[in-house]
Tab-separated table of C-alpha atoms and ligand atoms in Angstrom:
chain	number	residue	atom	x	y	z
W	4	UNK	CA	142.826	89.831	125.225
W	5	UNK	CA	144.978	88.038	122.853
W	6	UNK	CA	147.379	85.366	124.355
W	7	UNK	CA	150.467	83.573	122.757
W	8	UNK	CA	151.041	79.759	123.387
W	9	UNK	CA	154.534	78.813	122.961
W	10	UNK	CA	155.964	75.336	122.928
W	11	UNK	CA	159.689	75.563	123.693
W	12	UNK	CA	162.739	73.651	122.711
W	13	UNK	CA	163.188	74.311	118.998
W	14	UNK	CA	166.495	76.061	118.111
W	15	UNK	CA	165.617	79.047	115.847
W	16	UNK	CA	167.299	78.972	112.519
W	17	UNK	CA	166.952	81.195	109.344
W	18	UNK	CA	166.632	84.824	108.374
W	19	UNK	CA	164.412	87.507	109.781
W	20	UNK	CA	164.056	91.130	108.364
W	21	UNK	CA	163.776	93.917	110.889
W	22	UNK	CA	161.042	96.481	110.765
W	23	UNK	CA	161.325	100.313	111.006
W	24	UNK	CA	162.044	101.765	114.384
W	25	UNK	CA	158.978	102.386	116.470
W	26	UNK	CA	160.911	104.935	118.648
W	27	UNK	CA	162.038	106.721	115.533
W	28	UNK	CA	158.743	106.694	113.822
W	29	UNK	CA	156.938	108.247	116.924
W	30	UNK	CA	158.867	111.531	116.938
W	31	UNK	CA	158.936	111.511	113.198
W	32	UNK	CA	155.184	111.504	112.991
W	33	UNK	CA	155.011	114.351	115.662
W	34	UNK	CA	157.452	116.319	113.396
W	35	UNK	CA	154.792	116.367	110.703
W	36	UNK	CA	152.915	118.868	112.954
W	37	UNK	CA	155.560	121.530	112.245
W	38	UNK	CA	154.544	122.185	108.777
W	39	UNK	CA	151.255	122.639	106.709
W	40	UNK	CA	152.927	120.665	103.879
W	41	UNK	CA	152.335	116.816	103.408
W	42	UNK	CA	155.290	114.757	104.883
W	43	UNK	CA	155.662	111.137	103.820
W	44	UNK	CA	157.530	108.509	106.084
W	45	UNK	CA	158.487	105.190	104.743
W	46	UNK	CA	159.074	102.039	106.685
W	47	UNK	CA	156.711	102.945	109.578
W	48	UNK	CA	156.085	99.775	111.675
W	49	UNK	CA	152.417	98.839	111.940
W	50	UNK	CA	152.278	98.519	115.669
W	51	UNK	CA	149.835	99.689	118.268
W	52	UNK	CA	151.874	102.755	119.466
W	53	UNK	CA	152.148	104.017	115.891
W	54	UNK	CA	148.317	103.769	115.403
W	55	UNK	CA	147.848	105.722	118.643
W	56	UNK	CA	150.201	108.380	117.371
W	57	UNK	CA	148.303	108.517	114.084
W	58	UNK	CA	144.983	108.843	115.967
W	59	UNK	CA	146.534	111.774	117.972
W	60	UNK	CA	147.621	113.628	114.801
W	61	UNK	CA	144.103	113.158	113.315
W	62	UNK	CA	142.593	114.439	116.619
W	63	UNK	CA	144.510	117.653	116.256
W	64	UNK	CA	142.990	118.084	112.875
W	65	UNK	CA	145.892	116.689	110.611
W	66	UNK	CA	145.126	114.438	107.678
W	67	UNK	CA	146.754	111.026	108.110
W	68	UNK	CA	147.006	108.524	105.206
W	69	UNK	CA	148.445	105.321	106.635
W	70	UNK	CA	149.049	102.323	104.356
W	71	UNK	CA	149.613	98.786	105.561
W	72	UNK	CA	152.910	98.893	103.598
W	73	UNK	CA	154.430	101.182	106.086
W	74	UNK	CA	154.118	104.379	104.040
W	75	UNK	CA	152.462	107.161	105.959
W	76	UNK	CA	151.637	110.615	104.616
W	77	UNK	CA	150.547	113.301	107.227
W	78	UNK	CA	149.228	116.770	106.078
W	79	UNK	CA	148.824	119.133	109.094
W	80	UNK	CA	147.350	121.863	107.098
W	81	UNK	CA	144.832	123.073	109.767
W	82	UNK	CA	145.319	122.155	113.431
W	83	UNK	CA	141.940	122.864	114.788
W	84	UNK	CA	142.699	121.277	118.171
W	85	UNK	CA	146.420	121.598	119.394
W	86	UNK	CA	145.666	119.090	122.086
W	87	UNK	CA	146.706	115.596	123.155
W	88	UNK	CA	143.797	114.221	125.266
W	89	UNK	CA	144.069	111.977	128.260
W	90	UNK	CA	142.339	109.156	126.618
W	91	UNK	CA	145.125	108.801	124.032
W	92	UNK	CA	148.060	109.877	126.251
W	93	UNK	CA	147.313	107.323	128.815
W	94	UNK	CA	147.698	104.588	126.479
W	95	UNK	CA	150.971	105.933	125.207
W	96	UNK	CA	153.141	108.378	127.126
W	97	UNK	CA	155.061	109.238	123.813
W	98	UNK	CA	152.126	111.527	122.907
W	99	UNK	CA	154.063	114.150	124.812
W	100	UNK	CA	156.051	114.378	121.759
W	101	UNK	CA	153.245	116.547	120.161
W	102	UNK	CA	154.037	119.287	122.873
W	103	UNK	CA	156.948	120.769	121.364
W	104	UNK	CA	155.707	120.814	117.677
W	105	UNK	CA	152.319	122.164	118.641
W	106	UNK	CA	153.713	125.066	120.699
W	107	UNK	CA	156.323	125.881	117.993
W	108	UNK	CA	153.850	125.817	115.143
W	109	UNK	CA	150.853	127.524	116.886
W	110	UNK	CA	152.053	129.285	119.904
W	111	UNK	CA	149.844	126.982	122.374
W	112	UNK	CA	149.228	123.530	123.271
W	113	UNK	CA	147.283	121.475	125.748
W	114	UNK	CA	148.765	118.087	126.399
W	115	UNK	CA	147.644	115.599	129.044
W	116	UNK	CA	150.198	114.476	131.670
W	117	UNK	CA	151.107	110.891	130.962
W	118	UNK	CA	150.468	109.682	134.444
W	119	UNK	CA	151.992	106.538	135.762
W	120	UNK	CA	153.691	103.792	133.756
W	121	UNK	CA	154.723	100.180	134.720
W	122	UNK	CA	158.503	100.724	134.488
W	123	UNK	CA	158.644	104.103	136.517
W	124	UNK	CA	157.384	107.454	137.196
W	125	UNK	CA	158.557	108.801	133.966
W	126	UNK	CA	157.716	112.503	134.502
W	127	UNK	CA	158.059	115.109	131.767
W	128	UNK	CA	159.346	117.851	133.807
W	129	UNK	CA	162.533	118.172	131.685
W	130	UNK	CA	160.376	118.664	128.542
W	131	UNK	CA	158.448	121.443	130.338
W	132	UNK	CA	161.369	123.173	131.799
W	133	UNK	CA	162.995	123.250	128.350
W	134	UNK	CA	160.083	124.758	126.654
W	135	UNK	CA	159.844	127.472	129.424
W	136	UNK	CA	163.424	128.301	128.539
W	137	UNK	CA	162.323	128.758	125.074
W	138	UNK	CA	159.785	131.459	126.289
W	139	UNK	CA	156.639	129.303	126.783
W	140	UNK	CA	154.448	130.133	129.690
W	141	UNK	CA	153.289	126.734	131.074
W	142	UNK	CA	150.696	125.965	133.674
W	143	UNK	CA	149.425	122.646	134.883
W	144	UNK	CA	145.673	122.060	135.524
W	145	UNK	CA	143.316	119.180	135.734
W	146	UNK	CA	146.023	116.742	134.759
W	147	UNK	CA	147.039	118.725	131.532
W	148	UNK	CA	150.093	120.732	130.736
W	149	UNK	CA	148.934	124.076	129.153
W	150	UNK	CA	151.485	125.910	127.168
W	151	UNK	CA	151.382	129.290	125.428
W	152	UNK	CA	153.600	131.617	123.726
W	153	UNK	CA	151.627	133.904	121.208
W	154	UNK	CA	154.759	135.871	120.394
W	155	UNK	CA	156.564	132.733	119.374
W	156	UNK	CA	159.436	130.767	120.828
W	157	UNK	CA	162.901	132.320	121.296
W	158	UNK	CA	166.198	130.316	121.021
W	159	UNK	CA	167.914	129.584	124.286
W	160	UNK	CA	170.899	127.615	125.738
W	161	UNK	CA	169.303	124.525	127.502
W	162	UNK	CA	171.087	122.090	129.590
W	163	UNK	CA	169.360	118.691	130.632
W	164	UNK	CA	169.937	117.708	134.200
W	165	UNK	CA	169.640	114.130	132.986
W	166	UNK	CA	169.726	112.656	129.483
W	167	UNK	CA	166.052	112.208	128.114
W	168	UNK	CA	165.525	110.861	124.625
W	169	UNK	CA	161.992	112.191	123.939
W	170	UNK	CA	162.805	115.321	125.922
W	171	UNK	CA	165.611	115.921	123.473
W	172	UNK	CA	163.335	115.153	120.517
W	173	UNK	CA	160.491	117.307	121.892
W	174	UNK	CA	162.825	120.339	122.278
W	175	UNK	CA	164.793	119.687	119.061
W	176	UNK	CA	161.471	119.904	117.218
W	177	UNK	CA	160.289	123.134	119.044
W	178	UNK	CA	163.831	124.735	118.457
W	179	UNK	CA	163.524	124.376	114.700
W	180	UNK	CA	160.881	127.212	114.490
W	181	UNK	CA	162.114	129.338	117.507
W	182	UNK	CA	163.575	132.842	116.716
W	183	UNK	CA	167.467	132.662	116.909
W	184	UNK	CA	169.796	129.917	117.997
W	185	UNK	CA	169.238	127.112	120.520
W	186	UNK	CA	171.921	124.945	121.953
W	187	UNK	CA	170.863	121.661	123.833
W	188	UNK	CA	173.491	120.260	126.098
W	189	UNK	CA	173.602	116.994	127.622
W	190	UNK	CA	171.303	115.871	124.735
W	191	UNK	CA	170.370	112.200	124.094
W	192	UNK	CA	172.754	110.496	121.477
W	193	UNK	CA	170.220	107.668	120.559
W	194	UNK	CA	170.180	106.910	116.771
W	195	UNK	CA	166.492	107.798	116.768
W	196	UNK	CA	167.413	111.397	117.755
W	197	UNK	CA	169.902	111.630	114.725
W	198	UNK	CA	167.137	110.059	112.450
W	199	UNK	CA	164.688	112.747	113.553
W	200	UNK	CA	167.207	115.355	112.934
W	201	UNK	CA	167.724	114.029	109.549
W	202	UNK	CA	164.025	114.316	108.700
W	203	UNK	CA	163.833	117.803	110.136
W	204	UNK	CA	166.854	118.865	108.059
W	205	UNK	CA	164.985	117.532	104.896
W	206	UNK	CA	161.974	119.647	106.056
W	207	UNK	CA	164.356	122.829	106.054
W	208	UNK	CA	165.594	122.856	109.625
W	209	UNK	CA	169.271	124.070	110.361
W	210	UNK	CA	170.576	121.512	112.885
W	211	UNK	CA	174.153	120.607	113.810
W	212	UNK	CA	175.321	117.957	116.208
W	213	UNK	CA	172.466	115.448	116.312
W	214	UNK	CA	173.687	112.284	117.683
W	215	UNK	CA	176.055	114.032	119.940
W	216	UNK	CA	175.501	115.536	123.492
W	217	UNK	CA	175.522	119.094	122.121
W	218	UNK	CA	172.896	119.868	119.499
W	219	UNK	CA	172.860	123.436	117.949
W	220	UNK	CA	169.697	124.620	116.077
W	221	UNK	CA	169.061	127.810	114.333
W	222	UNK	CA	165.460	128.681	114.007
W	223	UNK	CA	163.768	129.159	110.553
W	224	UNK	CA	160.479	130.850	109.711
W	225	UNK	CA	158.794	127.669	108.369
W	226	UNK	CA	159.350	124.135	107.502
W	227	UNK	CA	158.246	122.435	104.427
W	228	UNK	CA	157.282	118.887	103.221
W	229	UNK	CA	159.779	116.071	102.871
W	230	UNK	CA	159.914	112.296	102.456
W	231	UNK	CA	162.049	110.152	104.773
W	232	UNK	CA	162.442	106.382	105.410
W	233	UNK	CA	162.803	105.374	109.050
W	234	UNK	CA	165.795	103.590	110.471
W	235	UNK	CA	165.718	99.987	111.319
W	236	UNK	CA	164.480	99.092	114.890
W	237	UNK	CA	167.640	98.283	116.835
W	238	UNK	CA	165.529	96.864	119.744
W	239	UNK	CA	163.712	94.482	117.594
W	240	UNK	CA	167.028	93.470	115.879
W	241	UNK	CA	168.556	92.950	119.416
W	242	UNK	CA	165.574	90.805	120.385
W	243	UNK	CA	166.061	88.498	117.507
W	244	UNK	CA	169.742	88.111	118.166
W	245	UNK	CA	169.006	87.158	121.640
W	246	UNK	CA	166.270	84.730	120.399
W	247	UNK	CA	168.935	82.900	118.242
W	248	UNK	CA	171.337	82.796	121.175
W	249	UNK	CA	169.008	81.572	123.829
W	250	UNK	CA	167.628	78.682	121.753
W	251	UNK	CA	171.085	77.587	120.611
W	252	UNK	CA	170.293	78.237	116.983
W	253	UNK	CA	171.705	80.217	114.087
W	254	UNK	CA	169.789	83.316	112.964
W	255	UNK	CA	170.642	86.078	110.530
W	256	UNK	CA	168.966	89.399	111.324
W	257	UNK	CA	168.665	91.384	108.033
W	258	UNK	CA	167.910	95.109	107.237
W	259	UNK	CA	169.373	96.189	110.669
W	260	UNK	CA	172.036	98.744	111.544
W	261	UNK	CA	174.845	96.666	113.155
W	262	UNK	CA	176.582	99.800	114.590
W	263	UNK	CA	173.534	100.450	116.707
W	264	UNK	CA	173.699	97.149	118.368
W	265	UNK	CA	177.532	97.229	119.389
W	266	UNK	CA	176.968	97.052	123.177
W	267	UNK	CA	174.695	93.937	122.834
W	268	UNK	CA	176.959	92.327	120.340
W	269	UNK	CA	179.929	92.725	122.621
W	270	UNK	CA	177.958	90.923	125.579
W	271	UNK	CA	176.922	88.074	123.303
W	272	UNK	CA	180.398	87.508	122.226
W	273	UNK	CA	181.564	87.583	125.781
W	274	UNK	CA	178.910	85.082	126.599
W	275	UNK	CA	180.204	82.665	124.053
W	276	UNK	CA	178.079	83.395	120.994
W	277	UNK	CA	179.433	83.915	117.582
W	278	UNK	CA	178.146	87.103	116.090
W	279	UNK	CA	179.451	88.152	112.739
W	280	UNK	CA	178.406	90.437	109.837
W	281	UNK	CA	176.343	88.622	107.192
W	282	UNK	CA	176.432	91.151	104.453
W	283	UNK	CA	175.329	94.693	104.444
W	284	UNK	CA	173.078	95.569	107.256
W	285	UNK	CA	172.824	92.095	108.594
W	286	UNK	CA	174.274	90.157	111.610
W	287	UNK	CA	174.442	86.437	112.011
W	288	UNK	CA	174.317	84.932	115.606
W	289	UNK	CA	175.174	81.391	116.290
W	290	UNK	CA	175.139	79.968	119.836
W	291	UNK	CA	177.791	77.423	120.352
W	292	UNK	CA	176.262	75.467	123.219
W	293	UNK	CA	177.272	76.666	126.657
W	294	UNK	CA	176.652	80.247	127.515
W	295	UNK	CA	178.805	82.230	129.999
W	296	UNK	CA	177.315	84.722	132.424
W	297	UNK	CA	178.241	88.386	131.584
W	298	UNK	CA	177.293	91.333	133.757
W	299	UNK	CA	175.628	94.382	132.344
W	300	UNK	CA	174.553	97.869	133.316
W	301	UNK	CA	171.991	99.752	131.191
W	302	UNK	CA	173.011	103.189	130.119
W	303	UNK	CA	172.177	105.796	127.641
W	304	UNK	CA	173.281	105.170	123.934
W	305	UNK	CA	175.938	104.110	122.870
W	306	UNK	CA	175.728	102.120	126.182
W	307	UNK	CA	173.792	98.829	126.652
W	308	UNK	CA	170.080	99.728	126.047
W	309	UNK	CA	167.579	99.594	128.743
W	310	UNK	CA	165.058	98.306	126.252
W	311	UNK	CA	167.154	95.091	125.921
W	312	UNK	CA	167.662	94.468	129.611
W	313	UNK	CA	164.596	92.395	130.145
W	314	UNK	CA	165.521	90.156	127.022
W	315	UNK	CA	169.238	89.866	128.101
W	316	UNK	CA	167.907	88.736	131.623
W	317	UNK	CA	166.052	85.759	129.922
W	318	UNK	CA	169.394	84.993	128.274
W	319	UNK	CA	171.307	85.058	131.422
W	320	UNK	CA	169.021	82.491	133.065
W	321	UNK	CA	170.693	79.932	130.667
W	322	UNK	CA	174.190	81.062	131.254
W	323	UNK	CA	176.767	79.464	133.459
W	324	UNK	CA	177.462	81.325	136.670
W	325	UNK	CA	176.141	84.526	138.213
W	326	UNK	CA	175.418	87.604	136.220
W	327	UNK	CA	174.548	91.172	137.746
W	328	UNK	CA	172.171	93.154	135.803
W	329	UNK	CA	171.906	96.823	136.806
W	330	UNK	CA	169.083	98.911	135.599
W	331	UNK	CA	170.243	102.631	135.842
W	332	UNK	CA	167.570	104.358	133.682
W	333	UNK	CA	164.216	103.377	135.126
W	334	UNK	CA	163.452	102.664	138.709
W	335	UNK	CA	161.059	99.612	138.371
W	336	UNK	CA	162.003	97.638	135.303
W	337	UNK	CA	162.294	94.109	136.694
W	338	UNK	CA	158.758	92.947	136.657
W	339	UNK	CA	159.705	90.271	134.107
W	340	UNK	CA	162.076	88.831	136.773
W	341	UNK	CA	159.150	87.639	138.950
W	342	UNK	CA	157.528	85.933	135.855
W	343	UNK	CA	160.812	84.257	134.954
W	344	UNK	CA	161.152	82.988	138.403
W	345	UNK	CA	157.763	81.304	138.069
W	346	UNK	CA	159.218	79.575	135.171
W	347	UNK	CA	162.162	78.260	137.096
W	348	UNK	CA	164.671	81.073	136.831
W	349	UNK	CA	166.995	81.783	139.869
W	350	UNK	CA	167.016	85.677	140.118
W	351	UNK	CA	167.306	87.931	143.222
W	352	UNK	CA	166.388	91.555	143.038
W	353	UNK	CA	168.443	94.005	145.169
W	354	UNK	CA	167.252	97.539	144.481
W	355	UNK	CA	168.445	98.480	140.928
W	356	UNK	CA	170.377	95.128	140.539
W	357	UNK	CA	169.183	91.782	139.531
W	358	UNK	CA	171.418	88.843	140.342
W	359	UNK	CA	170.849	85.823	137.964
W	360	UNK	CA	172.198	82.312	138.705
W	361	UNK	CA	172.437	79.813	135.839
W	362	UNK	CA	172.041	77.825	133.995
W	363	UNK	CA	168.546	76.817	135.069
W	364	UNK	CA	166.060	74.685	133.260
W	365	UNK	CA	162.951	76.563	132.576
W	366	UNK	CA	159.535	75.006	132.474
W	367	UNK	CA	156.535	76.399	130.619
W	368	UNK	CA	153.955	78.257	132.667
W	369	UNK	CA	151.092	80.877	132.459
W	370	UNK	CA	152.580	84.059	132.698
W	371	UNK	CA	151.393	87.837	132.316
W	372	UNK	CA	153.076	90.519	130.291
W	373	UNK	CA	153.396	93.770	132.227
W	374	UNK	CA	155.157	96.071	129.680
W	375	UNK	CA	156.495	95.917	126.142
W	376	UNK	CA	160.034	94.659	126.795
W	377	UNK	CA	159.067	92.479	129.776
W	378	UNK	CA	156.661	90.608	127.319
W	379	UNK	CA	159.509	89.991	124.911
W	380	UNK	CA	161.419	88.566	127.805
W	381	UNK	CA	158.785	86.095	128.561
W	382	UNK	CA	158.486	85.140	124.991
W	383	UNK	CA	162.279	84.413	124.824
W	384	UNK	CA	161.982	82.342	127.941
W	385	UNK	CA	159.058	80.431	126.451
W	386	UNK	CA	161.034	79.593	123.420
W	387	UNK	CA	163.580	77.685	125.573
W	388	UNK	CA	161.378	76.447	128.387
W	389	UNK	CA	160.183	72.789	128.495
W	390	UNK	CA	156.559	72.357	127.688
W	391	UNK	CA	154.019	75.019	126.975
W	392	UNK	CA	154.067	78.694	128.001
W	393	UNK	CA	150.895	80.771	127.825
W	394	UNK	CA	151.405	84.534	127.778
W	395	UNK	CA	148.464	86.781	128.563
W	396	UNK	CA	148.056	90.349	127.686
W	397	UNK	CA	150.065	90.218	124.489
W	398	UNK	CA	148.739	93.695	123.425
W	399	UNK	CA	151.954	94.875	125.188
W	400	UNK	CA	153.958	93.139	122.647
W	401	UNK	CA	151.879	94.368	119.797
W	402	UNK	CA	152.673	97.931	121.025
W	403	UNK	CA	156.205	97.557	119.625
W	404	UNK	CA	156.826	94.563	117.610
W	405	UNK	CA	155.380	94.158	114.132
W	406	UNK	CA	154.117	90.611	113.405
W	407	UNK	CA	156.263	89.095	115.899
W	408	UNK	CA	154.772	85.650	115.915
W	409	UNK	CA	154.835	85.367	112.084
W	410	UNK	CA	158.689	86.222	112.227
W	411	UNK	CA	159.346	83.760	114.906
W	412	UNK	CA	157.409	81.086	113.218
W	413	UNK	CA	159.569	81.496	110.065
W	414	UNK	CA	162.450	80.773	112.270
W	415	UNK	CA	161.020	77.590	113.405
W	416	UNK	CA	159.359	78.708	116.693
W	417	UNK	CA	156.303	76.780	117.768
W	418	UNK	CA	154.235	80.049	118.781
W	419	UNK	CA	150.484	80.606	118.098
W	420	UNK	CA	148.253	83.722	118.895
W	421	UNK	CA	145.111	82.856	120.570
W	422	UNK	CA	142.639	85.603	119.846
W	423	UNK	CA	140.430	86.253	122.747
P	527	EPZ	C1	162.609	106.728	125.503
P	527	EPZ	O1	161.545	106.988	126.451
P	527	EPZ	C2	162.004	105.375	124.659
P	527	EPZ	N1	160.576	105.641	124.150
P	527	EPZ	C3	161.960	104.252	125.743
P	527	EPZ	O2	161.577	103.058	125.053
P	527	EPZ	C4	163.261	104.049	126.274
P	527	EPZ	O3	163.262	103.111	127.277
P	527	EPZ	C5	163.917	105.351	126.986
P	527	EPZ	O4	163.771	106.498	125.879
P	527	EPZ	C6	165.252	105.214	127.424
P	527	EPZ	O5	166.169	104.811	126.320
P	527	EPZ	C7	160.565	106.282	123.056
P	527	EPZ	O6	161.515	106.781	122.470
P	527	EPZ	C8	159.209	106.618	122.425
P	527	EPZ	P1	163.851	109.156	128.787
P	527	EPZ	P2	161.652	108.370	127.271
P	527	EPZ	O7	163.195	110.333	128.774
P	527	EPZ	O8	162.117	109.455	126.253
P	527	EPZ	C9	163.701	110.392	133.325
P	527	EPZ	C10	160.303	101.192	124.719
P	527	EPZ	O9	160.366	100.086	125.258
P	527	EPZ	N2	163.079	111.584	133.000
P	527	EPZ	O10	165.076	109.049	128.174
P	527	EPZ	O11	160.364	108.556	127.876
P	527	EPZ	C11	162.749	109.189	133.170
P	527	EPZ	O12	161.849	108.907	134.262
P	527	EPZ	C12	160.397	102.465	125.484
P	527	EPZ	O13	160.279	101.266	123.469
P	527	EPZ	C13	162.720	112.631	133.823
P	527	EPZ	O14	162.976	112.477	135.085
P	527	EPZ	O15	162.765	108.136	128.353
P	527	EPZ	C14	163.805	108.067	132.997
P	527	EPZ	O16	164.172	107.644	134.429
P	527	EPZ	C15	160.199	102.263	127.043
P	527	EPZ	N3	162.199	113.746	133.412
P	527	EPZ	C16	165.178	108.809	132.420
P	527	EPZ	O17	164.849	110.191	132.555
P	527	EPZ	C17	161.833	113.906	132.115
P	527	EPZ	O18	161.138	115.034	131.822
P	527	EPZ	C18	165.170	108.417	130.977
P	527	EPZ	O19	163.955	108.674	130.412
P	527	EPZ	C19	162.065	112.953	131.185
P	527	EPZ	C20	162.808	111.754	131.630
């Protein structure tokens, strides 16, 4: 398994261009199952989770043409196997995004239950109950969800008991081919949902309200091919803003969507960083020495993203004072705290809250990545720690960050990948 060796201490300076959003490209790829026409997506990040989704589409029988330049064309002419097998789903739970499109297009689907995940139980009960409200008959057997609705889906009024991003995306896709009108209440407002809706609309869907908490969909007979460019990855962009801040450097993050980063930018400014626009689609972060501790609670968009919580915690280990970090989305998303503590951080976990006392000088250590964003947190800590940090299991990072070590090296980081 590949490792990263990082020698900390260098302030990061320079410019970095953000890749397309993994969490927008995943539902967009699943949406290709909704039509037999070719669909072309641009700016698809070349990361592990995307390759897994491409394998899943090919498994169902779709033709997938993925270039290294981020352009992917999918033609789901004949779906021979409307299935998402366990061996793929166990490596990437977002495979459940195939459920809605397969049921909508073919009237049946067999999708493995995702099983456990490092950051929490992450069930898909809301996806299932939503599809049942659209008329699908669903049973669970041998670890699989089996759905069927030979007569086709029927529009319905759906209210999510709690906000779910991929649950909203799954049902939004299913509703585009359901007869009649579907209303999704308490829908996720993440930019990735709005980006999916933009693609679906280009494919001929009739959608209103995507990006708000109420989405209205009028079903159509069929969808057709389209071309779409995926939005910037706001979590990658946020990770690089924090990298500039934690190392006391000056970094310009380009080709991003500043409006998607408002919650993080507000905290960075409160913590004493200078964050300013640097032209269209670019932000400049400059750390002016001492950082102040600032509390944060993760929330659904437009609140502070749970996917930036681990990275923010690394930053707060360098801030003056006590910061309270509350994780309200997932029940077990503090694994990075234990590894940060091994590097010298002063962090106490009390239920859903992490209490960080700083500033603490971190020292390089051997650490193990446990999930995608925890890995990013350890990388950030390594950039500021004295000495050498060895991060094991960097395949977690490769799931969601495209060429991360090359991008950091260009900013002056001393980071090398050791291929094992
Ligand atoms: C999406 O996951 C993202 N993944 C996650 O990013 C992100 O952390 C999460 O949204 C929250 O923003 C993708 O978009 C591919 P949820 P998702 O359904 O949709 C509970 C990353 O690092 N829930 O919004 O799976 C669930 O357990 C990844 O890129 C149910 O109880 O998250 C969680 O506590 C990690 N039943 C909460 O809702 C359900 O049926 C929010 O989960 C569905 C969800």
